[in-house]
Tab-separated table of C-alpha atoms in Angstrom:
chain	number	residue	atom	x	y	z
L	198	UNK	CA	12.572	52.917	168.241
L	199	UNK	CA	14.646	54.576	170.281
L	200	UNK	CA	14.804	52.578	173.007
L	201	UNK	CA	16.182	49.660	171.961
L	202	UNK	CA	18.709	51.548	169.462
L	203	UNK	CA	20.430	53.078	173.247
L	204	UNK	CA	19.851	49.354	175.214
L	205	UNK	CA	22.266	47.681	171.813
L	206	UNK	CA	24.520	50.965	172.579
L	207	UNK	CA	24.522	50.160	176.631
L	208	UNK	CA	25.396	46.253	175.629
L	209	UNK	CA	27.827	47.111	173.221
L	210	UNK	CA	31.773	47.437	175.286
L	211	UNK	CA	33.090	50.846	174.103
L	212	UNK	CA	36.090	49.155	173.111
L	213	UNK	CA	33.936	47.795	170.034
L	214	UNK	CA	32.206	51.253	169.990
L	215	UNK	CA	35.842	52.839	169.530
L	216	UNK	CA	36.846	50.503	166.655
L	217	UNK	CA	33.784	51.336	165.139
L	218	UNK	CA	34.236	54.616	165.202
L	219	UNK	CA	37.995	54.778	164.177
L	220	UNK	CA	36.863	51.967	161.349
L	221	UNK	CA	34.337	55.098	159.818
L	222	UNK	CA	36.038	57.806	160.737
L	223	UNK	CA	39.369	57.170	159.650
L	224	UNK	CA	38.803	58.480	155.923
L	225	UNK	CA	36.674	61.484	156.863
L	226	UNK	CA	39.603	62.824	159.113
L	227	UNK	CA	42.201	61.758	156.828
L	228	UNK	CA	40.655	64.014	154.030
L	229	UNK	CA	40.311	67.097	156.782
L	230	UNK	CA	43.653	66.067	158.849
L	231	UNK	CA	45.844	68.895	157.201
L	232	UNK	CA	43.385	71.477	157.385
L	233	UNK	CA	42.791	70.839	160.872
L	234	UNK	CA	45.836	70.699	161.900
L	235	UNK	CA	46.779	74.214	159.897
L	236	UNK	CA	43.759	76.103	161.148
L	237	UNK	CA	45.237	77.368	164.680
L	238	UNK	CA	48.384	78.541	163.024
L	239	UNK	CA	46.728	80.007	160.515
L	240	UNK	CA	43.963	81.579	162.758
L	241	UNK	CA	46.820	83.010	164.715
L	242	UNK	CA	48.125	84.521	161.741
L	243	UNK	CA	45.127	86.144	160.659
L	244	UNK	CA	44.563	87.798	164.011
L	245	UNK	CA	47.905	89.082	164.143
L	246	UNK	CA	48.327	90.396	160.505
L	247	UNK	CA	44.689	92.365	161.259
L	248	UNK	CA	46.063	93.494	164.116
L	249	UNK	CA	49.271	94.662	162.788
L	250	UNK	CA	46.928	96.390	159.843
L	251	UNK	CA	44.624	98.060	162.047
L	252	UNK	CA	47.900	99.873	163.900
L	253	UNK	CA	49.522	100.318	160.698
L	254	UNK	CA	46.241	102.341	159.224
L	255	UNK	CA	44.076	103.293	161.624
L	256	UNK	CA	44.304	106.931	162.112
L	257	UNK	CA	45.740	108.464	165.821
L	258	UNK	CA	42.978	110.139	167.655
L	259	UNK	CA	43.050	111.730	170.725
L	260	UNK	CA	41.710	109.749	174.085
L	261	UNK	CA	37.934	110.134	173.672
L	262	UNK	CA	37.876	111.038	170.249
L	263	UNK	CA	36.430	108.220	168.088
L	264	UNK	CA	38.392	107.741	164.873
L	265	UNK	CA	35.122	106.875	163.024
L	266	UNK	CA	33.439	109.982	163.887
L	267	UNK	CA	36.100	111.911	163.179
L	268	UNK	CA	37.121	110.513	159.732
L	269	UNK	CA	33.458	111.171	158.676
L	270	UNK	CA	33.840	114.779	159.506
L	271	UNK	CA	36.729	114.781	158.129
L	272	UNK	CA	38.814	116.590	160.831
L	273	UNK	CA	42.476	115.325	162.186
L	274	UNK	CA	41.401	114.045	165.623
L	275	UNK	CA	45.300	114.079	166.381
L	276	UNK	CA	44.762	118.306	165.951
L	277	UNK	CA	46.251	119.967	168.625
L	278	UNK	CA	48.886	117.242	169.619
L	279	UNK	CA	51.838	118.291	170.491
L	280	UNK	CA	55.061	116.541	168.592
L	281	UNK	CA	56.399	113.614	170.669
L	282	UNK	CA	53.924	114.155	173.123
L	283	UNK	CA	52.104	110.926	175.077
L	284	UNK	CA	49.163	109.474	173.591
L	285	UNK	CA	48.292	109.465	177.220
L	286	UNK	CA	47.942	113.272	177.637
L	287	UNK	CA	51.208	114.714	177.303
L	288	UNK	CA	53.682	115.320	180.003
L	289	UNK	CA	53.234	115.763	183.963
L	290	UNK	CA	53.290	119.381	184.999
């Protein structure tokens, strides 16, 4: 069964095989076309908007505090921060 289905394919010239193909596909991707098209841009969107929300309203922690850990213990894991100093570790003495 099968191999005669792939010896039509291998006498068929895949100029035919393309017209074929464009012939059936033409209304499935005409339906989808817009949605294709749209779903990088909108992809990129999404990435950046969750990004932009996750900076926005995330809370600061210190380096090696984890913001998870320190929201469930409910203690400021920015504490002992000194105003305007780096997130890095402050300044160079």
């Amino acid at each position: 069964m099968i191999k005669p289905a792939i010896e039509v394919m291998g006498a068929l010239p895949t100029v035919v095989i393309g017209l074929v193909a464009g012939i059936w596909l033409a209304p499935i991707i005409e339906q989808y076309l817009l949605a294709v098209l749209a779903l990088p841009l909108l992809l990129a969107a999404a990435v950046l908007l969750c990004g932009a929300l996750t900076h926005r309203f995330m809370p600061r922690c210190r380096p090696g505090v984890d913001p998870r850990a320190a929201a469930a213990a409910g203690v400021d894991g920015a504490a002992g921060a000194q105003p305007g100093a780096a997130a890095g570790g402050g300044a160079v003495r």
